[in-house]
Coordinates of C-alpha atoms and ligand atoms in Angstrom, one line a residue:
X1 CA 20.2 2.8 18.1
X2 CA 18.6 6.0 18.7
X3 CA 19.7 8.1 15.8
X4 CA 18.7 9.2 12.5
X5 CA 20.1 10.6 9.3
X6 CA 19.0 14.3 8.9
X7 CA 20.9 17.0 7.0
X8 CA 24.2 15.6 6.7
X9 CA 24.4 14.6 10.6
X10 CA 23.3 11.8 13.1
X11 CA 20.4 13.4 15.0
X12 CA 18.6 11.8 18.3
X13 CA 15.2 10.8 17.4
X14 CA 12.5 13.1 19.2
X15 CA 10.8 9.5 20.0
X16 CA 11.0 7.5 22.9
X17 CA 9.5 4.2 21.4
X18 CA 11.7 1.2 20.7
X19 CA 11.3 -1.7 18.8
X20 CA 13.8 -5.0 19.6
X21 CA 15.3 -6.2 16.0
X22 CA 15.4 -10.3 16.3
X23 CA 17.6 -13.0 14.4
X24 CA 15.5 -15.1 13.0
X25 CA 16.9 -18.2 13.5
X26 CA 17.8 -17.6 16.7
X27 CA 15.1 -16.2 18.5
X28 CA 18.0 -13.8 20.1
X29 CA 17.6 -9.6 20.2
X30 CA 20.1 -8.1 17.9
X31 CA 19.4 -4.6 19.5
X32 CA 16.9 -2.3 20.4
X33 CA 16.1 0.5 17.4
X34 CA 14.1 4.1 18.1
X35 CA 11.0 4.7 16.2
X36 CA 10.7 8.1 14.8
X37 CA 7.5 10.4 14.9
X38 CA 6.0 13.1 12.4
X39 CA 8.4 15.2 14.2
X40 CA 11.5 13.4 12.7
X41 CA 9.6 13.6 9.1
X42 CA 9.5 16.9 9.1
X43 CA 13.3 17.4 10.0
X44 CA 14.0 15.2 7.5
X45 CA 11.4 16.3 4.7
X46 CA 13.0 20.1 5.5
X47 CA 16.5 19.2 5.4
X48 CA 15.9 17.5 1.9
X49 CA 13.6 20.7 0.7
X50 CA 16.5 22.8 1.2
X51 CA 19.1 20.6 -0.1
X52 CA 17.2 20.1 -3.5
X53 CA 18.2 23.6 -6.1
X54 CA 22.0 23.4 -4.8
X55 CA 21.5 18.8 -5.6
X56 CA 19.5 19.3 -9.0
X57 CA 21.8 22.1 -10.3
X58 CA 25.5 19.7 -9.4
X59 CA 26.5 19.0 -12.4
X60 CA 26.0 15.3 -14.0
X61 CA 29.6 14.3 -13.5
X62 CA 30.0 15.0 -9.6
X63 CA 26.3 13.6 -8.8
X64 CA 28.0 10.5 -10.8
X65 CA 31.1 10.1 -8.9
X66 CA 29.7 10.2 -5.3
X67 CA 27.5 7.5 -6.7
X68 CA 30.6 5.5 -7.5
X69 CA 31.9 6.5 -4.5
X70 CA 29.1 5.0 -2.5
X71 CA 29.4 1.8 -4.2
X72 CA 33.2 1.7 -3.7
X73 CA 32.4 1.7 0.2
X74 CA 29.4 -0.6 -0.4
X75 CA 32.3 -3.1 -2.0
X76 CA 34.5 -2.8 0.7
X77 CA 31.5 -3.8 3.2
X78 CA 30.2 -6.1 1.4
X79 CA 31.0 -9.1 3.6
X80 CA 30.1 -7.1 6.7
X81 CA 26.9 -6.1 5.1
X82 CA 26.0 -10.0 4.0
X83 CA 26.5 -10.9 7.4
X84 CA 24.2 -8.4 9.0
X85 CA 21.7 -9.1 6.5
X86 CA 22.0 -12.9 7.3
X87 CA 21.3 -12.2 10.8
X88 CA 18.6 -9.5 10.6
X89 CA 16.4 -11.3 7.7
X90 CA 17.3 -14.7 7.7
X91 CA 18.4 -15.3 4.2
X92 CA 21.1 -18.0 3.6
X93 CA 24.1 -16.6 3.5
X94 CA 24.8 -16.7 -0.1
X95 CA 21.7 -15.2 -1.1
X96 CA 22.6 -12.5 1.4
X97 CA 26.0 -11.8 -0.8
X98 CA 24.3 -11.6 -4.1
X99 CA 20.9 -9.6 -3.7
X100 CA 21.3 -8.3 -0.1
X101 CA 24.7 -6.8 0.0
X102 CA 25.8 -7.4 -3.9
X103 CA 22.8 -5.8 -5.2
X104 CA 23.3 -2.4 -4.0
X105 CA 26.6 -2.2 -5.5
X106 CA 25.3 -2.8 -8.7
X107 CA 22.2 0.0 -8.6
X108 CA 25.2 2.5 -7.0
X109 CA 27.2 1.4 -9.9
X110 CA 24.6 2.0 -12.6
X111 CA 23.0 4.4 -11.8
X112 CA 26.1 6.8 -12.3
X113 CA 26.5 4.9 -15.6
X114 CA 22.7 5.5 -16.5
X115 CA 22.7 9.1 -15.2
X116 CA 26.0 10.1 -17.8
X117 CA 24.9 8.1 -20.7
X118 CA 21.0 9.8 -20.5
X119 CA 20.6 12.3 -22.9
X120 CA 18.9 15.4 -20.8
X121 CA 17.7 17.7 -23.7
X122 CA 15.7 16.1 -26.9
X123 CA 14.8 18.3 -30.0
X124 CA 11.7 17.6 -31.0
X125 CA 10.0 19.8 -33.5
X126 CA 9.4 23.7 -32.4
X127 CA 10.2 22.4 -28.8
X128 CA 13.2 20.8 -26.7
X129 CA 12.2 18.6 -24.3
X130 CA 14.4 18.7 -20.6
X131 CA 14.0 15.8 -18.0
X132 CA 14.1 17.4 -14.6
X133 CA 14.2 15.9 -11.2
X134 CA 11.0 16.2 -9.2
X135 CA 12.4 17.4 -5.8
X136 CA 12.4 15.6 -2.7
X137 CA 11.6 12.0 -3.0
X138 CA 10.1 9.5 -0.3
X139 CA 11.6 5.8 -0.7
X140 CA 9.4 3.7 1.9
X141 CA 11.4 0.0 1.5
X142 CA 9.7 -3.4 2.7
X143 CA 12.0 -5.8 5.0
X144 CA 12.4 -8.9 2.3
X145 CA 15.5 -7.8 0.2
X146 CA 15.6 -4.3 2.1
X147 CA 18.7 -2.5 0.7
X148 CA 18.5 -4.4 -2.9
X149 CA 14.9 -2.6 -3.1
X150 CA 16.0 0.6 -0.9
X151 CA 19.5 1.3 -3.4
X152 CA 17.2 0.5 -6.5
X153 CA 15.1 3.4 -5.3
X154 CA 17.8 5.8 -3.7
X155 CA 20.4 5.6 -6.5
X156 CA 18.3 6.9 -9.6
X157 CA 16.7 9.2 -7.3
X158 CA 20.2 10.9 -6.3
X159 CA 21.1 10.4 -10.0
X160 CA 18.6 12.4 -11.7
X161 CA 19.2 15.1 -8.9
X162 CA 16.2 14.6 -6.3
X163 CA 16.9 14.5 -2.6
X164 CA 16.1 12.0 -0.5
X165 CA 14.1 10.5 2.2
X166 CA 14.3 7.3 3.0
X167 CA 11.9 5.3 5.5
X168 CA 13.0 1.3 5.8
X169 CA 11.5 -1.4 7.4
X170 CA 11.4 -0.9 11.2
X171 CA 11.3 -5.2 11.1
X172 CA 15.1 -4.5 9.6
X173 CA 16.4 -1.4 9.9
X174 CA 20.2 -2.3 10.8
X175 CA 21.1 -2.9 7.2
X176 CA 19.2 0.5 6.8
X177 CA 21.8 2.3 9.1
X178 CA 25.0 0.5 7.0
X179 CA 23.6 1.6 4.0
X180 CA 23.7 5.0 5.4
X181 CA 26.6 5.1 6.8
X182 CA 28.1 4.0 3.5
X183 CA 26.2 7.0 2.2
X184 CA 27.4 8.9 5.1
X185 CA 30.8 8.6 4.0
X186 CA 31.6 9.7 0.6
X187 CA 30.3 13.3 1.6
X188 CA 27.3 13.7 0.0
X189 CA 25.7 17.7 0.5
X190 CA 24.2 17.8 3.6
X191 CA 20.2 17.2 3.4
X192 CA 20.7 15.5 -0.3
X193 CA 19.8 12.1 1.7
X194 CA 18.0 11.7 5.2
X195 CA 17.0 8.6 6.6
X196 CA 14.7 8.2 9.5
X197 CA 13.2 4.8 10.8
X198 CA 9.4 4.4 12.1
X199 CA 6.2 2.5 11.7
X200 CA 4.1 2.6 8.4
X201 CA 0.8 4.2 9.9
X202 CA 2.9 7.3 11.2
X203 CA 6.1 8.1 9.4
X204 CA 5.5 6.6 6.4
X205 CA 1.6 7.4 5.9
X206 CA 3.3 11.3 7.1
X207 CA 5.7 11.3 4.1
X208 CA 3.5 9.9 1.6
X209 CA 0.8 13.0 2.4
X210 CA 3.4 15.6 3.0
X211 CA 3.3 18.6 0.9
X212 CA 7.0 18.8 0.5
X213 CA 7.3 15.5 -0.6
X214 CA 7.6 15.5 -4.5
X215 CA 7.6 12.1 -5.4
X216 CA 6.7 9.0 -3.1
X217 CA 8.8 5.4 -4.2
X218 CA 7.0 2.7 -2.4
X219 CA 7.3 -0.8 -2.5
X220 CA 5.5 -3.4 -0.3
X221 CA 2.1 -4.5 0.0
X222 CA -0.7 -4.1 -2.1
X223 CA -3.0 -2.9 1.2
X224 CA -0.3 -0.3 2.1
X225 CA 0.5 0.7 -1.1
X226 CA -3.5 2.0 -1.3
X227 CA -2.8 3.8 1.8
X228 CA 0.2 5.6 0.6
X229 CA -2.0 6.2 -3.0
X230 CA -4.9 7.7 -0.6
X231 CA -2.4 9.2 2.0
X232 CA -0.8 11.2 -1.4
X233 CA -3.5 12.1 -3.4
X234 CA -4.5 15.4 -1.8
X235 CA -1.1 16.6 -2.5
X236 CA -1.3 15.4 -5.9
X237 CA 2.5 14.2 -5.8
X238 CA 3.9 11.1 -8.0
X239 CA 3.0 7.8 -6.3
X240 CA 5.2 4.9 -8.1
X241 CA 4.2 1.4 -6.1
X242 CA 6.1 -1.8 -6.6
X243 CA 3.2 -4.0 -4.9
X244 CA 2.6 -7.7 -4.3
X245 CA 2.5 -10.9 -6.2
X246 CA 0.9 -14.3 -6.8
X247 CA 2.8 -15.0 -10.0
X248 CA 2.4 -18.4 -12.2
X249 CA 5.1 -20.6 -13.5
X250 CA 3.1 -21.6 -16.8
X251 CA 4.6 -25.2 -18.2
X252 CA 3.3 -25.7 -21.4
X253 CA 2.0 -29.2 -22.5
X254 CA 5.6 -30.1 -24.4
X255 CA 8.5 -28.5 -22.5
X256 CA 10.8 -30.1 -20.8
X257 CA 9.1 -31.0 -17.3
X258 CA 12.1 -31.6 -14.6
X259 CA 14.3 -28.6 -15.8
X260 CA 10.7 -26.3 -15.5
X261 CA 9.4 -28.0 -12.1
X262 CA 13.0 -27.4 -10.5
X263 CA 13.7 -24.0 -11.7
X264 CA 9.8 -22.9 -10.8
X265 CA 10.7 -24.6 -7.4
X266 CA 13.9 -22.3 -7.2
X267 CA 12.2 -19.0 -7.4
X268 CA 8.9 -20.0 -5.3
X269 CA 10.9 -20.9 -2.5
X270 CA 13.7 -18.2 -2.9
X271 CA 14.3 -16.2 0.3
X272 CA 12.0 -18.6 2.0
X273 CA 9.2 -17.6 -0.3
X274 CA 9.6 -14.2 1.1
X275 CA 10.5 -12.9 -3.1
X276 CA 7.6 -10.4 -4.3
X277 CA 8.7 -11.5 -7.9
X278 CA 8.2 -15.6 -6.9
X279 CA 6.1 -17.5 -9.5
X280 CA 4.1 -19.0 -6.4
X281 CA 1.9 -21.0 -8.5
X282 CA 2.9 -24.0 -11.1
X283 CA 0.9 -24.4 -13.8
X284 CA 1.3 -28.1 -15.9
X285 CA -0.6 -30.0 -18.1
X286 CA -3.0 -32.3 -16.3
X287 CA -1.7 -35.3 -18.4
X288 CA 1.4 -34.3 -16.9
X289 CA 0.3 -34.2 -13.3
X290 CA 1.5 -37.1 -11.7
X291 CA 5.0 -36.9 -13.1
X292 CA 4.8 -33.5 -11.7
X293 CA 4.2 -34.4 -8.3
X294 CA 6.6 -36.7 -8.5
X295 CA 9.7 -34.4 -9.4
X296 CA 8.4 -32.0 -6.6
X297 CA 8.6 -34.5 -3.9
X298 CA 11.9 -35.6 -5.3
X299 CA 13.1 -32.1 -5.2
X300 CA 11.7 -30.8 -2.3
X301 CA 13.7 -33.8 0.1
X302 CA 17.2 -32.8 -1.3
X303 CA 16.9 -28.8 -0.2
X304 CA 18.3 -27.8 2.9
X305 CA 16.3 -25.9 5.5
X306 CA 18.2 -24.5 8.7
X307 CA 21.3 -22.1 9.5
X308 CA 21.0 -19.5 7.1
X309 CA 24.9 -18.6 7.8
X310 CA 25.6 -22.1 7.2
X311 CA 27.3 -22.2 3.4
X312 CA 25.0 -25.5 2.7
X313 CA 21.8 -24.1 3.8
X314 CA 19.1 -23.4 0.8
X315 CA 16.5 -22.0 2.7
X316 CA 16.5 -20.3 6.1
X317 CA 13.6 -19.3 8.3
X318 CA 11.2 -16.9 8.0
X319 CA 12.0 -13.7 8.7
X320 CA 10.1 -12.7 11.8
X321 CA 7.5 -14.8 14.0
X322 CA 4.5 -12.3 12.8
X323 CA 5.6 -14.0 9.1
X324 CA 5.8 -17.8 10.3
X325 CA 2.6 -17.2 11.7
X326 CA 0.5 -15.9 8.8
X327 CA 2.2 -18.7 6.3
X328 CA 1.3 -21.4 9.4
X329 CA -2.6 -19.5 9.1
X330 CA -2.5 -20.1 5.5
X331 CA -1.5 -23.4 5.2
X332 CA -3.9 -24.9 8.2
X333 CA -5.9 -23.3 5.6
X334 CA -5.3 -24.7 2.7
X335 CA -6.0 -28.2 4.9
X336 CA -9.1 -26.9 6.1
X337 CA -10.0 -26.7 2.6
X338 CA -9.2 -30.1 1.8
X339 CA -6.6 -29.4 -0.4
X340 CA -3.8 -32.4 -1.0
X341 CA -0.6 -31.6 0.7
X342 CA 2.4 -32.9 -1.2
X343 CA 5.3 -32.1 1.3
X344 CA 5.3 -29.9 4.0
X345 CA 2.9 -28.8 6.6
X346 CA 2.1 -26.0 9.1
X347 CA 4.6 -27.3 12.0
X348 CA 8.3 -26.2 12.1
X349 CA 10.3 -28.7 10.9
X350 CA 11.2 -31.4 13.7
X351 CA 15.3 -31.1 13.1
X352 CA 14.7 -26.9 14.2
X353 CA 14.4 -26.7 17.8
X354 CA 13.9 -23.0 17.6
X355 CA 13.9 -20.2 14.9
X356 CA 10.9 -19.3 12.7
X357 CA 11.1 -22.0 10.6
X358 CA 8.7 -24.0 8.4
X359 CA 9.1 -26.9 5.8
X360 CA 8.9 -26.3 2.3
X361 CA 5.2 -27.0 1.4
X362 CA 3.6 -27.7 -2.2
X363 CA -0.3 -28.6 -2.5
X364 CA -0.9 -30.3 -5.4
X365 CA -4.7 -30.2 -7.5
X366 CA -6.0 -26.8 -6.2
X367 CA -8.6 -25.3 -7.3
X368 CA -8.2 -21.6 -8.8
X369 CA -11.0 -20.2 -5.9
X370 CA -8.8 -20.8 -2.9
X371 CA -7.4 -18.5 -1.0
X372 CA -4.4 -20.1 -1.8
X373 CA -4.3 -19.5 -5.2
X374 CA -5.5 -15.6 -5.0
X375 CA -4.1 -14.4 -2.2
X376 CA -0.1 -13.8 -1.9
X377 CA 0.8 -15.7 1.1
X378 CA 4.7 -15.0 1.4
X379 CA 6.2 -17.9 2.5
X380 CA 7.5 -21.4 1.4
X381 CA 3.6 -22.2 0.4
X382 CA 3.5 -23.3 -3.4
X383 CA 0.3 -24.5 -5.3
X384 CA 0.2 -26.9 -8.3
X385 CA -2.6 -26.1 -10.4
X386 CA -3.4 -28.6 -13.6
X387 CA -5.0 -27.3 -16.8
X388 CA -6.7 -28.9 -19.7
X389 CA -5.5 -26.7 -22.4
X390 CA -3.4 -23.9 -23.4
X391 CA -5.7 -21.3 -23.2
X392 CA -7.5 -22.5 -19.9
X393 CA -3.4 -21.9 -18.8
X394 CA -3.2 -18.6 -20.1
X395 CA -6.8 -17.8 -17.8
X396 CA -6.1 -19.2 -14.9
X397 CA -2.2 -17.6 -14.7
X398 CA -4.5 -14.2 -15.4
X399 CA -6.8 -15.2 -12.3
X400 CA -5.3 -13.2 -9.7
X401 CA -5.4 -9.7 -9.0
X402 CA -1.9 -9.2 -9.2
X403 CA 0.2 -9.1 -12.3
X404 CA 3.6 -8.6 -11.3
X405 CA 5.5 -11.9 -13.1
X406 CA 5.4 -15.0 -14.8
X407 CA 7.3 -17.6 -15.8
X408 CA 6.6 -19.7 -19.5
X409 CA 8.5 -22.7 -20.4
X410 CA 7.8 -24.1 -23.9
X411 CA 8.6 -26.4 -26.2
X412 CA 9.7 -23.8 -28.8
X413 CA 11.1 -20.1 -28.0
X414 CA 8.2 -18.9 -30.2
X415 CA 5.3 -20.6 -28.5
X416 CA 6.7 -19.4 -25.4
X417 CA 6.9 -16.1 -26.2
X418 CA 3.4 -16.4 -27.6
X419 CA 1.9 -17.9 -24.3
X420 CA 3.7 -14.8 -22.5
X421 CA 2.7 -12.0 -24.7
X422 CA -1.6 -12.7 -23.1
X423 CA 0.1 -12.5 -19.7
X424 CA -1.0 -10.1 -17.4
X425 CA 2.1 -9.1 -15.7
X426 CA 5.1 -6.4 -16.2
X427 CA 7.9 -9.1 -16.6
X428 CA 7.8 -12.3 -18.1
X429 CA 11.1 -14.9 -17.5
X430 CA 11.0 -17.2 -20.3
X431 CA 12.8 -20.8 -20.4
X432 CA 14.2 -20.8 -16.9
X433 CA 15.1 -16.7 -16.9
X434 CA 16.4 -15.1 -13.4
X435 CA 16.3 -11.7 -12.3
X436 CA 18.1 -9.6 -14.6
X437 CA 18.9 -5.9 -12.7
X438 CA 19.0 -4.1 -16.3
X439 CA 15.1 -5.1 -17.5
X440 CA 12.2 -3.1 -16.6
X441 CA 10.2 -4.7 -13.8
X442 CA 6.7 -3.7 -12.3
X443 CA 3.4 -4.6 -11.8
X444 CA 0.5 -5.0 -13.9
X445 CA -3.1 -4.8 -11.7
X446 CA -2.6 -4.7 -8.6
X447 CA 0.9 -5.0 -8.4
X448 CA 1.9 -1.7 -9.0
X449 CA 2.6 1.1 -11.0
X450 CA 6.0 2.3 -11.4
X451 CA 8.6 0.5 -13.5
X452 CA 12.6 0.2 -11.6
X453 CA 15.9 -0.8 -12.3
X454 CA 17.8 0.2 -15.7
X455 CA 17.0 3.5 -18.2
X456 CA 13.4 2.8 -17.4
X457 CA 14.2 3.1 -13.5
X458 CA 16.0 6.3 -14.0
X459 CA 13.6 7.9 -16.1
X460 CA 10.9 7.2 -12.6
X461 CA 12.8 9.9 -11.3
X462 CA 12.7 12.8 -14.1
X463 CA 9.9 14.9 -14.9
X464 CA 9.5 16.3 -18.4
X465 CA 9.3 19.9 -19.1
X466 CA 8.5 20.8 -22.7
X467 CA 10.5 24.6 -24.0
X468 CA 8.3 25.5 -26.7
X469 CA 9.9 28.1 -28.9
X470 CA 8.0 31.3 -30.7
X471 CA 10.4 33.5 -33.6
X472 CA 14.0 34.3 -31.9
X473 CA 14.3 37.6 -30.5
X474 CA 17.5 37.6 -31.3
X475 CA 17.5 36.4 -35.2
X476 CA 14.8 38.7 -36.3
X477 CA 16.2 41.7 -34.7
X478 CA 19.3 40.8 -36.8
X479 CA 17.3 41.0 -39.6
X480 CA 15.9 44.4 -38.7
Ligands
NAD501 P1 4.4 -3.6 4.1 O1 3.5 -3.0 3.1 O2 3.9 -4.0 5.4 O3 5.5 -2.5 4.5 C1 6.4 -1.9 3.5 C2 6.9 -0.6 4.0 O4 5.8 0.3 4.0 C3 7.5 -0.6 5.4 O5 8.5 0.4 5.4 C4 6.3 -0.1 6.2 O6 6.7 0.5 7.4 C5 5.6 0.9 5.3 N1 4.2 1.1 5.5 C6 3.3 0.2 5.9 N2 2.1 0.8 6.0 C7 2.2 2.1 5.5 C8 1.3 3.2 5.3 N3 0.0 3.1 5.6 N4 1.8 4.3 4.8 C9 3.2 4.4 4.5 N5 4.0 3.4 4.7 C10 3.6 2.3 5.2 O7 5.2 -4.7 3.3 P2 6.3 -5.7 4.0 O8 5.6 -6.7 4.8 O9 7.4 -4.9 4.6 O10 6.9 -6.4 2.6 C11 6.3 -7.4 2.0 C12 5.5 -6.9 0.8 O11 6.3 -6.2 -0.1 C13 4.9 -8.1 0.0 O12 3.6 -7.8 -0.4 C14 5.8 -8.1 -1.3 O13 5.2 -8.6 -2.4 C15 6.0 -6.6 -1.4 N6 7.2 -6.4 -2.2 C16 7.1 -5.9 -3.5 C17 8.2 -5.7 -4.3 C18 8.1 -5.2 -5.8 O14 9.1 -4.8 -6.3 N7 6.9 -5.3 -6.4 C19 9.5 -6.0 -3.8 C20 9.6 -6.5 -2.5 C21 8.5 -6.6 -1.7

């Protein structure tokens, strides 16, 4: 693939340089892809300049329906699209259906809701404020859930009337060209939404400092989200970053163990551990530590690791060698260190012959200085970390310096929600929560500092222009 998505057209890239996509599990090329250069940016970043009055001034109801339209033809994909993902991350097949190609749907879907229902003009006293779009946005997308977190940036964007360029992954871009050929199809305004694939260091650290680019959406790492912070700041143009995690599963001392160990499991592990929003750490009760361990092991031997398009499969491999490498890095580590290994280990599991797989692996007992514990490793690497009281809990969960989620189980609702209130982190999920698409998420620290997904998601997208009114020209010349 050699194209990209400028001004309502496929376009040859001006760039010779190709990367080679690779299943996962397989080891096997699923196709060669052409990275773009700051050539390609500014085709892209020109076509959605020009495209932005005619896109801003479309009137709520048409900027609506394409939406709908483009989730229609996500629907009909949807299979296709599950598939591809499967292959191109990794993911087991069912988790591809929901977040990979269900997810989209859904942001299409809402977003057109969220759009109609917002109010654009507020009265406030002697003023009315308007919520504008900001122009052409940038929406630079990491390769872990890549069109759940591209749509939840593209479809509020659209919706409030910005254009759109949109840089994914080049470790998956072929879920990047369905999406935009779903796009492609409902007959969007030419230039309204580009997409162009490249590296971070040139096309995406181009669009974050270009002065056409209004708004830059990023999510992915914390160390490349300060680059796209330092890359934009001369331009002085909206950064929102949706950054990294090390989130804690806090158990307190009385609420039900085995439902809170399984379900903190569950999300640690999702995607492989590849999930920015997995609570990485578990938190118990030291009294409680051995029953703990206990219920991980037990847990831990009835998952399934292996063919991610298998239907029985829970976990599939990591999604590119680069990845199995790090997590293989981190968890010699952790042995260096002396920590105690539960399950697991740096070796891929002896059942794989190939693939980029690695067991699921828990260390039990660690203290809250390794690098374990601080850093975010991304991968099926969990840590069990005992505390000695509530609020020794409630600091060590705060010892990172990321603040994206959490997780508190309590006895009560009420204590929970106490616990979670002193949490450093823009969502909580209380008593076993999942992701819920319609609930502001974002980070707190070093996670980030945009909010996505629902009103709050939308409202990323509109700036606020305040009309200030002096006496009416017209109503005291009546008077006259
Ligand atoms: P990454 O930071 O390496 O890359 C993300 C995107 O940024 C890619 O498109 C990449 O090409 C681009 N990029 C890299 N360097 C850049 C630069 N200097 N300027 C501009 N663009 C640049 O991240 P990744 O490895 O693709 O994804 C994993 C990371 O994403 C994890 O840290 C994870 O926690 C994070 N993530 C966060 C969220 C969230 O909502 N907070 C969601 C998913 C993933």
């Amino acid at each position: 693939m050699d194209t990209f998505y400028v001004n309502g057209r496929w376009v040859r890239s001006h760039s010779t340089q190709q990367v080679v996509v690779t299943n996962p599990a397989t080891e096997e090329s699923l196709g060669q892809v052409t990275l773009g250069d700051v050539t390609d940016v500014e085709a892209v970043v020109d076509a959605a300049r020009r495209a932005g009055p005619g896109w801003a001034r479309t009137p709520v109801s048409e900027r609506a329906a394409l939406l709908r339209a483009i989730a229609a033809e996500l629907t009909s994909c949807h299979e296709e699209i599950a598939q591809l993902e499967t292959a191109e991350v990794g993911s087991p097949i069912t988790l591809s259906r929901r977040a990979h190609a269900g997810s989209p749907i859904h942001f299409f879907a809402s977003a057109a809701d969220l759009i109609e229902q917002s109010k654009p003009d507020e009265t406030i006293p002697g003023a009315t404020v308007l919520r504008e779009p900001y122009g052409v946005v940038g929406a630079i997308t990491p390769w872990n859930y890549p069109l759940h977190q591209s749509a939840a940036k593209i479809a509020p964007a659209l919706a409030a009337g910005n254009t759109v360029v949109y840089k994914p992954s080049e470790i998956t871009p072929l879920g990047a060209y369905a999406l935009t050929e779903a796009i492609d199809s409902v007959g969007l305004p030419p230039g309204v939404f580009n997409m162009v694939i490249g590296d971070g260091t040139t096309v995406g650290a181009r669009i974050a400092s270009h002065p056409d680019v209004d708004l830059v959406s990023f999510t992915g790492s914390t160390q490349a989200g300060i680059q796209v912070a330092t890359a934009a700041a001369a331009t002085v143009k909206k950064v929102s970053l949706e950054l990294g995690g090390k989130s804690p599963a806090v158990i307190l001392p009385d609420a039900p163990l085995q439902p809170a160990v399984q379900q903190a499991l569950r999300s640690g592990f999702l995607n492989s551990g590849q999930t920015c929003m997995a609570l990485t750490r578990i938190l118990v009760d030291r009294a409680r530590l051995a029953e703990t361990e206990t219920i991980v092991r037990d847990t831990v031997a009835g998952y399934v690791v292996g063919d991610p398009s298998a239907p029985g499969t829970d976990y599939g491999p990591l999604a590119s060698k680069a990845q199995q490498e790090r997590v293989q890095d981190y968890i010699r580590r952790g042995q260096q260190e002396g920590l105690r290994l539960l399950t697991g280990g740096p070796d891929r599991p002896a059942t794989l012959s190939h693939g980029y797989y690695l067991p699921l692996t828990v260390f039990s007992d660690v203290p809250p200085h390794s690098a374990l514990v601080t850093d975010e490793i991304f991968g099926p690497v969990l840590v069990i970390q005992p505390y000695e009281s509530i609020q020794e809990a409630i600091d060590l969960a705060n010892r990172t310096p990321y603040g994206l989620c959490a997780g508190v189980w309590g006895a009560t609702r009420s204590e929970a929600v106490e616990v979670a209130r002193q949490l450093q982190a823009g969502q909580v999920f209380i008593d076993g929560a999942g992701f819920n698409p319609g609930v502001p998420f974002g980070g707190y620290k070093r996670s980030g500092t945009g909010r996505e997904y629902g009103r709050y998601g939308l409202e990323e997208f509109q700036q606020i222009k305040g009309l200030v009114f002096g006496a009416d020209a017209t109503s005291s010349a009546s008077r006259r």
